[in-house]
mmCIF file of C-alpha atoms in Angstrom:
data_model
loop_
_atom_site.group_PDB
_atom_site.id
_atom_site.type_symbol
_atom_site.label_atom_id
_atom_site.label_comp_id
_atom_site.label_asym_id
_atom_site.label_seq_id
_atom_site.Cartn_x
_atom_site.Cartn_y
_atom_site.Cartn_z
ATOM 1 C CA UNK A 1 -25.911 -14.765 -15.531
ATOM 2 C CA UNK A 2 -26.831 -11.697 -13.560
ATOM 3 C CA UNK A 3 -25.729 -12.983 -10.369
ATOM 4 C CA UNK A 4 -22.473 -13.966 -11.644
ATOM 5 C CA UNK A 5 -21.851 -11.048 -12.793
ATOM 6 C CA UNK A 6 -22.338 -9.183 -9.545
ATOM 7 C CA UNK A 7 -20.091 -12.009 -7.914
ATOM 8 C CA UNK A 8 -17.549 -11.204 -10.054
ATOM 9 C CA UNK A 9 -17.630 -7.283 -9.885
ATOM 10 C CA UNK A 10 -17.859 -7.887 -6.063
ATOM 11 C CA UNK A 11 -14.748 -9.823 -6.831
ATOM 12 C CA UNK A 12 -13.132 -7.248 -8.353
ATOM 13 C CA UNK A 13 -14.168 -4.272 -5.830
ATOM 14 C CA UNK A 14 -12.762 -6.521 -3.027
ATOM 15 C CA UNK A 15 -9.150 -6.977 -4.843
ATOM 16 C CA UNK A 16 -9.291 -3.293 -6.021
ATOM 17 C CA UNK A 17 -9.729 -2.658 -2.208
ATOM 18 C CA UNK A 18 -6.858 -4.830 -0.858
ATOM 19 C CA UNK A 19 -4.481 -3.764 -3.832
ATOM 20 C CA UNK A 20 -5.441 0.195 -2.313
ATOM 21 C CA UNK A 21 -4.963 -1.320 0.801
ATOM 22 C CA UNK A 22 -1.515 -2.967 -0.146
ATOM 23 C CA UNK A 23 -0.084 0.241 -2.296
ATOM 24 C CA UNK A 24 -0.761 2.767 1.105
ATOM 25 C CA UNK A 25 0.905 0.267 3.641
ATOM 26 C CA UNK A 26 4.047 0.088 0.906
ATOM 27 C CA UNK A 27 4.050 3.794 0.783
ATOM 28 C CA UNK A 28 3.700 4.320 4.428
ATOM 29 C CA UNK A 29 6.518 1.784 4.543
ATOM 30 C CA UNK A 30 8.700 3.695 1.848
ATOM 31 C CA UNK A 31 8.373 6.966 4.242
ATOM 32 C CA UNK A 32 9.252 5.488 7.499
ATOM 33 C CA UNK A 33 12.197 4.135 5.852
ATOM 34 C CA UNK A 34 13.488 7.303 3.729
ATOM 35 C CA UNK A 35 12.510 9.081 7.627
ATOM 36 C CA UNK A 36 14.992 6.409 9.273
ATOM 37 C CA UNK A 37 18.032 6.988 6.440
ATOM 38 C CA UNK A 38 17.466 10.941 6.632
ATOM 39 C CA UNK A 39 18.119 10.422 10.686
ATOM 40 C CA UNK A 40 21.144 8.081 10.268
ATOM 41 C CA UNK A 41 22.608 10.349 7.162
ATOM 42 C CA UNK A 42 21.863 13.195 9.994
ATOM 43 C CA UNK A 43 23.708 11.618 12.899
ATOM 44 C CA UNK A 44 27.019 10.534 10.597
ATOM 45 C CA UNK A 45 26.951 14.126 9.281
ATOM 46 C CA UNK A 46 27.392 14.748 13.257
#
């Protein structure tokens, strides 16, 4: 029982991690695009 507990909470660290993992490259994503519409908006104002 022990053990599969400990399977199961390393189980859950690991998909904590790549849900972390996930959220920052979506974010990083979200900013590179918002940085690319600012520059077009900026070049049509132009």
């Amino acid at each position: 029982l022990a053990k599969e507990a400990d399977s199961s909470l390393a189980k859950h660290k690991i998909l904590e991690l790549d849900i972390e993992r996930i959220l920052k490259a979506v974010i990083s994503q979200d900013n590179i695009s918002v940085v690319q519409n600012a520059s077009v908006v900026d070049t049509s104002d132009l």
